[in-house]
PDB file of N, CA and C in Angstrom:
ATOM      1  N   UNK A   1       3.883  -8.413 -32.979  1.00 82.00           N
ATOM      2  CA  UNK A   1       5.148  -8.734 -32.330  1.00 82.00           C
ATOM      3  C   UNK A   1       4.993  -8.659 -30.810  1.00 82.00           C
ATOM      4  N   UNK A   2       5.964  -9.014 -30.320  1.00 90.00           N
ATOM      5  CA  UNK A   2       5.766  -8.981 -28.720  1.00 90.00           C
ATOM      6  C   UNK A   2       5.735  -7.574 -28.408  1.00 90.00           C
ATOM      7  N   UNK A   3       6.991  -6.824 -28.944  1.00 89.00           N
ATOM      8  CA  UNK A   3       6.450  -5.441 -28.337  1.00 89.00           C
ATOM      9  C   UNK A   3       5.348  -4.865 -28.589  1.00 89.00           C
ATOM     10  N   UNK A   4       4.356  -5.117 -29.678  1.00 87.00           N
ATOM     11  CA  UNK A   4       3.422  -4.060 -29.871  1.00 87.00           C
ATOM     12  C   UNK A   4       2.789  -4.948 -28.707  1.00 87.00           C
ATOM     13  N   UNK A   5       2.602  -5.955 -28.288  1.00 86.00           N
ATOM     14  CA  UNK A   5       1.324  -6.536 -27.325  1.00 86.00           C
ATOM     15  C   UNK A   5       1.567  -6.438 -25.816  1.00 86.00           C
ATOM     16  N   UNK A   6       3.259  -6.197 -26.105  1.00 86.00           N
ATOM     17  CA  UNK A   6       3.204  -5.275 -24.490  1.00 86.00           C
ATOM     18  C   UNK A   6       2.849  -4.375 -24.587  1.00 86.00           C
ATOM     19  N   UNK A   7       2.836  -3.237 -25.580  1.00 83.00           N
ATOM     20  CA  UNK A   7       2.187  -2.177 -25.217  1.00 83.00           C
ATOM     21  C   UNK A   7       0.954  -1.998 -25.324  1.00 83.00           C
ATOM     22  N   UNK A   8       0.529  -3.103 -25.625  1.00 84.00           N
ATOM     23  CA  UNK A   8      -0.760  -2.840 -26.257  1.00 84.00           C
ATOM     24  C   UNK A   8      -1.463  -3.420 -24.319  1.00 84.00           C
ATOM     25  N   UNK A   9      -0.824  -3.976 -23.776  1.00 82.00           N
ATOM     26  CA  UNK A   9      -1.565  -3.660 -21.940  1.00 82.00           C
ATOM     27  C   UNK A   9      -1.625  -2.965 -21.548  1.00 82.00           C
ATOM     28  N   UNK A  10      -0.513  -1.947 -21.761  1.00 80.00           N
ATOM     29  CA  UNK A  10      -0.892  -0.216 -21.034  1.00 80.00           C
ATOM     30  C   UNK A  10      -1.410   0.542 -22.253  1.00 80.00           C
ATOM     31  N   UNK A  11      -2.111   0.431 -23.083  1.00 80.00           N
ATOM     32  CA  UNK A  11      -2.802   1.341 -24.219  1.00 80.00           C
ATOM     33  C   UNK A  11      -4.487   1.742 -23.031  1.00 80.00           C
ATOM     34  N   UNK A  12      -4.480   2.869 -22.497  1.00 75.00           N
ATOM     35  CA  UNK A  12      -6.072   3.365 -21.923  1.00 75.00           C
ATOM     36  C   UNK A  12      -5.339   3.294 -20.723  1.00 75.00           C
ATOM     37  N   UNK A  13      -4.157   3.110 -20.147  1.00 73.00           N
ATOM     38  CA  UNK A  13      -3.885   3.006 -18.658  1.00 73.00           C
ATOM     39  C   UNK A  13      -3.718   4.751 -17.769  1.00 73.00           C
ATOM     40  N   UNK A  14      -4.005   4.702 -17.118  1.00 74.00           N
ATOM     41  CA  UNK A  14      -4.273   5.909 -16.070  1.00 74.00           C
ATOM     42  C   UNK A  14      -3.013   5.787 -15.412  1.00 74.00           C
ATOM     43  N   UNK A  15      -2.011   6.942 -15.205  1.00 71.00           N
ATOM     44  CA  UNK A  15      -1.126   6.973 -14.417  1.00 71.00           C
ATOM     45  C   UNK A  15      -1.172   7.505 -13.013  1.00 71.00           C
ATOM     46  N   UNK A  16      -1.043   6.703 -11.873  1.00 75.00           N
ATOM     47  CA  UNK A  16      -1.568   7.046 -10.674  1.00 75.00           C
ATOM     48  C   UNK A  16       0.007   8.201 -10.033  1.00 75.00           C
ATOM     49  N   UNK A  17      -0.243   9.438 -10.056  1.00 80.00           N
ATOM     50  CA  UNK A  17       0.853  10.388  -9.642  1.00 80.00           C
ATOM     51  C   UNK A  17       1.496  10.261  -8.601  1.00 80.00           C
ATOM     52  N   UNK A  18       1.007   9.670  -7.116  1.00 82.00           N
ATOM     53  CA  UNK A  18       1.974   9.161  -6.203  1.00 82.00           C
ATOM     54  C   UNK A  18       2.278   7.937  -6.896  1.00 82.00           C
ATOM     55  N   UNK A  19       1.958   6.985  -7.323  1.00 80.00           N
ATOM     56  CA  UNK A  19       3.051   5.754  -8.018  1.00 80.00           C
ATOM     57  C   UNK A  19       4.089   6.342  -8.623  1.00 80.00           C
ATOM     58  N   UNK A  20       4.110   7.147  -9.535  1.00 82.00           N
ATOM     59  CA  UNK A  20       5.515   7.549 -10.304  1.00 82.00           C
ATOM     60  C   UNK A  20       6.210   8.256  -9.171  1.00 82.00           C
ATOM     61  N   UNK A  21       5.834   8.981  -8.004  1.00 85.00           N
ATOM     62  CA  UNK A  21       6.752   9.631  -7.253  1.00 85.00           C
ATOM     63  C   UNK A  21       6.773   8.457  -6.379  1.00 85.00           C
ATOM     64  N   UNK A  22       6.551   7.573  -5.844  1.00 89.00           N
ATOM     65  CA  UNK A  22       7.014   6.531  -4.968  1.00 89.00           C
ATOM     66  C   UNK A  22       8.476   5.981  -5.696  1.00 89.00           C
ATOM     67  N   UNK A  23       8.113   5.213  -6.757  1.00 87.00           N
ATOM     68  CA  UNK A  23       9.068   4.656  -7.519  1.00 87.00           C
ATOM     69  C   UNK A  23      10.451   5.458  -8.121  1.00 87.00           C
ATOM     70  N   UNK A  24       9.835   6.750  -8.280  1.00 89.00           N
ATOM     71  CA  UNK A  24      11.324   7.095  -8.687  1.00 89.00           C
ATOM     72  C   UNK A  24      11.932   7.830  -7.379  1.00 89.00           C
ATOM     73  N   UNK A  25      11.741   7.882  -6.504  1.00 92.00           N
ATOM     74  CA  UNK A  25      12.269   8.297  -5.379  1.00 92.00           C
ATOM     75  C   UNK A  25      13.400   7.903  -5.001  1.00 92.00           C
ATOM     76  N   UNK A  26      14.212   8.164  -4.166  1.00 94.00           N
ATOM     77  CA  UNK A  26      15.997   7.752  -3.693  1.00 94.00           C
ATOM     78  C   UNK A  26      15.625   7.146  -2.736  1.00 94.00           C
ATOM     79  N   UNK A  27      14.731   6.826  -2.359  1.00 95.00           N
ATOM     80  CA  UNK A  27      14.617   6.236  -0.984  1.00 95.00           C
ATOM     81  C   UNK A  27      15.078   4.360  -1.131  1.00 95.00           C
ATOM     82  N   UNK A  28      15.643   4.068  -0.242  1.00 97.00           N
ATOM     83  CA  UNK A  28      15.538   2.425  -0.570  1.00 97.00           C
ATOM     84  C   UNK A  28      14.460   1.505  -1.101  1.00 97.00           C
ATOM     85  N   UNK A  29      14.629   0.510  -1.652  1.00 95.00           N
ATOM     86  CA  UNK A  29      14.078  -0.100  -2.293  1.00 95.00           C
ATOM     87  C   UNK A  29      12.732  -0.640  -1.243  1.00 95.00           C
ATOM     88  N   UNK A  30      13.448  -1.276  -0.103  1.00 96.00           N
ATOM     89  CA  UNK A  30      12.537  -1.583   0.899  1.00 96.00           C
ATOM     90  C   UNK A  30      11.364  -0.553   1.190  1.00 96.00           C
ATOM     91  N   UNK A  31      12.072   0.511   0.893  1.00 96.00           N
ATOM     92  CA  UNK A  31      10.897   1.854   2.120  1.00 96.00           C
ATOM     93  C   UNK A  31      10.359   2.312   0.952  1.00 96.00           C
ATOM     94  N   UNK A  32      10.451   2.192  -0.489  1.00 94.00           N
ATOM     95  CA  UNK A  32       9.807   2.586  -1.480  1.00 94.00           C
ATOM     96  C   UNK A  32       8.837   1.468  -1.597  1.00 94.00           C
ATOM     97  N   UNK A  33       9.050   0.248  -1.239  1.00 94.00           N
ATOM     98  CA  UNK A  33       7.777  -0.762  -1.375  1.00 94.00           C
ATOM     99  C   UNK A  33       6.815  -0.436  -0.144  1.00 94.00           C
ATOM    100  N   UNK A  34       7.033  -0.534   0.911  1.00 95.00           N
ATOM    101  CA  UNK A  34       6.559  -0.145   2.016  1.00 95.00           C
ATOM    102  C   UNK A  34       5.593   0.774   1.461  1.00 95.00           C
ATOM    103  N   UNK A  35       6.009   2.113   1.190  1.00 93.00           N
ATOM    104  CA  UNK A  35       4.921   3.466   0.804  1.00 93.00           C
ATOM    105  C   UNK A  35       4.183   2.943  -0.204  1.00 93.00           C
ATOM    106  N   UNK A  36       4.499   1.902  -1.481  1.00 91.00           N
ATOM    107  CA  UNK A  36       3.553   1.693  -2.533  1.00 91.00           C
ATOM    108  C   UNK A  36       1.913   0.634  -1.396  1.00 91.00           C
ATOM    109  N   UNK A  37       2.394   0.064  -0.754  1.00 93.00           N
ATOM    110  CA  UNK A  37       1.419  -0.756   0.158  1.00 93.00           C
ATOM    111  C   UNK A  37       1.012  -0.004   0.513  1.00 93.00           C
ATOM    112  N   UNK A  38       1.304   0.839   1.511  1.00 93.00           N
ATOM    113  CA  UNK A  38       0.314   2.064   2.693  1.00 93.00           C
ATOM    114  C   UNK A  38      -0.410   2.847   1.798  1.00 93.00           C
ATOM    115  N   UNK A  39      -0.179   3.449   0.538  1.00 89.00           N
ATOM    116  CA  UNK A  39      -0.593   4.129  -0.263  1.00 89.00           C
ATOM    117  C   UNK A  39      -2.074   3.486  -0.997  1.00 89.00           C
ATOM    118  N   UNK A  40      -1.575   1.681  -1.282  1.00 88.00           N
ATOM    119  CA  UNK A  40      -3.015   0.820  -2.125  1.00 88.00           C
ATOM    120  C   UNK A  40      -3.425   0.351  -0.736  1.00 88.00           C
ATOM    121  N   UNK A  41      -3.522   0.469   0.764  1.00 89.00           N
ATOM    122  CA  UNK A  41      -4.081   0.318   1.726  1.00 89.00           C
ATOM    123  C   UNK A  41      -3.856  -1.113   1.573  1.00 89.00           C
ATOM    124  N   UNK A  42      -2.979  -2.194   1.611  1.00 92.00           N
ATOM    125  CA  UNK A  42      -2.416  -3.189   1.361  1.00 92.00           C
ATOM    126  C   UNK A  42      -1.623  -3.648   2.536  1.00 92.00           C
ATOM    127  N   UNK A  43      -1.396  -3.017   3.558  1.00 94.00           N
ATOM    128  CA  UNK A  43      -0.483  -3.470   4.779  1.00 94.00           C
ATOM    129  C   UNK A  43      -1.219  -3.989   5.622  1.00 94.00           C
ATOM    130  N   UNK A  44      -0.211  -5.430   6.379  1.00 92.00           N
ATOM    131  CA  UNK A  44      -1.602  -5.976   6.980  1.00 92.00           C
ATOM    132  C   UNK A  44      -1.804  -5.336   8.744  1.00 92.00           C
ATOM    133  N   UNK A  45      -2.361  -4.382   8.454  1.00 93.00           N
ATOM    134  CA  UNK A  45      -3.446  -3.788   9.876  1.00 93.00           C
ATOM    135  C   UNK A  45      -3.830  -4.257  10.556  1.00 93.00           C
ATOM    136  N   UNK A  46      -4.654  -4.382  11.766  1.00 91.00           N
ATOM    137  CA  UNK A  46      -5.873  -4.905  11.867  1.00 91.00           C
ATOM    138  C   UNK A  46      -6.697  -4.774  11.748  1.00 91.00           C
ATOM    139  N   UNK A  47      -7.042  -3.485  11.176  1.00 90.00           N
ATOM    140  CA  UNK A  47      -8.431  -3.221  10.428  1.00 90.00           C
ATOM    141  C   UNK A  47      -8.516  -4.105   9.457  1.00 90.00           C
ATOM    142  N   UNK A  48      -7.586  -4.103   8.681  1.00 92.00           N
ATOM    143  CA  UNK A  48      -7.886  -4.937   7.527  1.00 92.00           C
ATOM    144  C   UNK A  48      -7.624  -6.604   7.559  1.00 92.00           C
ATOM    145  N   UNK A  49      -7.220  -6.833   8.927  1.00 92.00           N
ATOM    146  CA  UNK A  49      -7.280  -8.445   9.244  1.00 92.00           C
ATOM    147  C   UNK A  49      -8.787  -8.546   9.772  1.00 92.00           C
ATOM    148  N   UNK A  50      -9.656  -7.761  10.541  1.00 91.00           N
ATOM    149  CA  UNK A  50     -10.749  -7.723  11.300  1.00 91.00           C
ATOM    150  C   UNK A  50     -11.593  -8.402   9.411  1.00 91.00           C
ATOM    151  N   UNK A  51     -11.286  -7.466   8.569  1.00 91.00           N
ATOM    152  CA  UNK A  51     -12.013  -7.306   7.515  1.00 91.00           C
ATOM    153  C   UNK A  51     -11.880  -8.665   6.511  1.00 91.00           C
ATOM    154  N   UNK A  52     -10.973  -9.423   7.049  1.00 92.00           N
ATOM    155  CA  UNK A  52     -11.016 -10.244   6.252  1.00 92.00           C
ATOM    156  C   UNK A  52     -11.064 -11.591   7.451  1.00 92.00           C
ATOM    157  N   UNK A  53     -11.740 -11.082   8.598  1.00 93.00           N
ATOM    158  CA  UNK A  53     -12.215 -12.517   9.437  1.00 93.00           C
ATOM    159  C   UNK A  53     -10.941 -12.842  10.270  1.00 93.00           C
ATOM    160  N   UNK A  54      -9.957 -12.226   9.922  1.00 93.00           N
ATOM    161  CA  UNK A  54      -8.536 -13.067  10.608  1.00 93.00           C
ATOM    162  C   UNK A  54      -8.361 -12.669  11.937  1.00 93.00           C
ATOM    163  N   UNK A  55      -7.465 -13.400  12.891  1.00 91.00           N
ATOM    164  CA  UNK A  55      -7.229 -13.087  14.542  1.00 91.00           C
ATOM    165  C   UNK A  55      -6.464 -11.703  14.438  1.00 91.00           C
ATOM    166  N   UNK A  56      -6.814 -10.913  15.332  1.00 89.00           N
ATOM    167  CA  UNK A  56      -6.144  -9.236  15.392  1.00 89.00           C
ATOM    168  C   UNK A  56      -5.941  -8.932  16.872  1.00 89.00           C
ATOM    169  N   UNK A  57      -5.743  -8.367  17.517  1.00 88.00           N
ATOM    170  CA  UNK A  57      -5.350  -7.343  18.437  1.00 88.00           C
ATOM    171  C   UNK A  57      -6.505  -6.120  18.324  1.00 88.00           C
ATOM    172  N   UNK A  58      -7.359  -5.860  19.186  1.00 83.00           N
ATOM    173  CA  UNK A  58      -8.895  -4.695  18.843  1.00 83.00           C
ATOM    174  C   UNK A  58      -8.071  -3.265  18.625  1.00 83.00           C
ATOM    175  N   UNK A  59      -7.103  -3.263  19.416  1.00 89.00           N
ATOM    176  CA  UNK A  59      -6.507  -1.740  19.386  1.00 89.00           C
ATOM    177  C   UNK A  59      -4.739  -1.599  19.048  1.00 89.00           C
ATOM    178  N   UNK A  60      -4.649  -0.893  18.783  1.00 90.00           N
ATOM    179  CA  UNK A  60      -3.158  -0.415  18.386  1.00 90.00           C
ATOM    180  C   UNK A  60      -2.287  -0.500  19.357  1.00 90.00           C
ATOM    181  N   UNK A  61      -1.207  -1.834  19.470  1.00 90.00           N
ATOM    182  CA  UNK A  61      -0.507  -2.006  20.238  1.00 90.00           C
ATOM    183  C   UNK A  61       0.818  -1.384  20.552  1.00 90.00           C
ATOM    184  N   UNK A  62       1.145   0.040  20.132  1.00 90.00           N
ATOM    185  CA  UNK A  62       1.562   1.339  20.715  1.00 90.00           C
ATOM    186  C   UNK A  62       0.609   2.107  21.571  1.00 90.00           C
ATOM    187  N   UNK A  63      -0.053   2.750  21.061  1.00 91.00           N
ATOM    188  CA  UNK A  63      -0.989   3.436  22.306  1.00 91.00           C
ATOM    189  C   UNK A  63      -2.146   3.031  23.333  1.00 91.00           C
ATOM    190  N   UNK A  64      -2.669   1.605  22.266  1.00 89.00           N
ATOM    191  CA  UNK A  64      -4.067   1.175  22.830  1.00 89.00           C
ATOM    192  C   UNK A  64      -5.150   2.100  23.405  1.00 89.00           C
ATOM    193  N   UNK A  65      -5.240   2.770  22.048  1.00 90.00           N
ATOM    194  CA  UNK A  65      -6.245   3.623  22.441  1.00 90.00           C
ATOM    195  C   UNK A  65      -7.135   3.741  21.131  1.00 90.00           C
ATOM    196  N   UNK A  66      -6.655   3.338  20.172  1.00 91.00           N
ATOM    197  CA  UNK A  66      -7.246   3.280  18.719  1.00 91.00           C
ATOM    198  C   UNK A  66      -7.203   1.951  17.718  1.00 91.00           C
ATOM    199  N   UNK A  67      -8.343   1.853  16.694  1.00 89.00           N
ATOM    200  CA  UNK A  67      -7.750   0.799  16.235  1.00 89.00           C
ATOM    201  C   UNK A  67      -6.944   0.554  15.220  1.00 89.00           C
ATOM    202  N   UNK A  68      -6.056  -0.275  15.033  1.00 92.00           N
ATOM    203  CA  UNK A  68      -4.584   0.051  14.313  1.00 92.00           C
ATOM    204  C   UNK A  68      -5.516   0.137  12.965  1.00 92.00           C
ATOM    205  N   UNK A  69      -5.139   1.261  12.143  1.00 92.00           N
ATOM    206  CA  UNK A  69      -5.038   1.024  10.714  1.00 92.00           C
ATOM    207  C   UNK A  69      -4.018   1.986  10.169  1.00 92.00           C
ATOM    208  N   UNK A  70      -3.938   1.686   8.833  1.00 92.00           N
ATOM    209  CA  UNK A  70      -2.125   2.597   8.179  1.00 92.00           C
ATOM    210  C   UNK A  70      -2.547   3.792   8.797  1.00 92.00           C
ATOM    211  N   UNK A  71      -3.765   4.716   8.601  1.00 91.00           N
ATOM    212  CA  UNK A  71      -3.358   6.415   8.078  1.00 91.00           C
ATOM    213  C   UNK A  71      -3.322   6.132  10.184  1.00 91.00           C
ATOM    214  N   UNK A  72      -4.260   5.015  11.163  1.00 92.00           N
ATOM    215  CA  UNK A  72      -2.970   5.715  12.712  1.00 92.00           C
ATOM    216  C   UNK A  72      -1.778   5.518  12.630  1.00 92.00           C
ATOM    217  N   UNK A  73      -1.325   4.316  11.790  1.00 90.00           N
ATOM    218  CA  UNK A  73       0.187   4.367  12.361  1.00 90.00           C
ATOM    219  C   UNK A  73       0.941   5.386  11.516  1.00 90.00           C
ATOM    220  N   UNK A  74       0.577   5.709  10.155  1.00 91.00           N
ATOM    221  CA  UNK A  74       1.582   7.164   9.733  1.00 91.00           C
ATOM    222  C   UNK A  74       1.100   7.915   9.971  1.00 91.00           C
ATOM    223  N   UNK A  75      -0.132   8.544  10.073  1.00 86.00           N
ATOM    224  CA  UNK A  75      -0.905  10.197  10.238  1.00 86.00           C
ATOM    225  C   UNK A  75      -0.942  10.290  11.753  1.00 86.00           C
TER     226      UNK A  75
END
């Protein structure tokens, strides 16, 4: 049936513990997607534009002193 073969995609699945606390959080919907990205390193940076060849900015255009990636702009 359909349900057993949906479940049968999460049968061996690993539950990642900040995912369940992102998602069930009170926070808005927006700022709960936001944290699921920064969390799978998914926001586009410029580290991670450098990394995929694309035009960037070399340094973090708040301080310009580092180069932008998530853990400078939240940590």
């Amino acid at each position: 049936s359909a349900r057993t073969a949906y479940a049968a995609k999460f049968w061996g699945r690993q539950v990642v513990p900040t995912a369940e606390f992102t998602w069930k959080s009170r926070a808005p919907a927006p700022c709960r997607f936001f944290t699921w990205l920064a969390i799978q390193d998914r926001c586009w940076t410029s580290d991670r534009l450098a990394r995929r060849g694309l035009d960037h900015q070399d340094c973090c255009p708040m301080c310009s002193q580092a180069e932008e990636s998530i853990n400078h702009i939240l940590l």
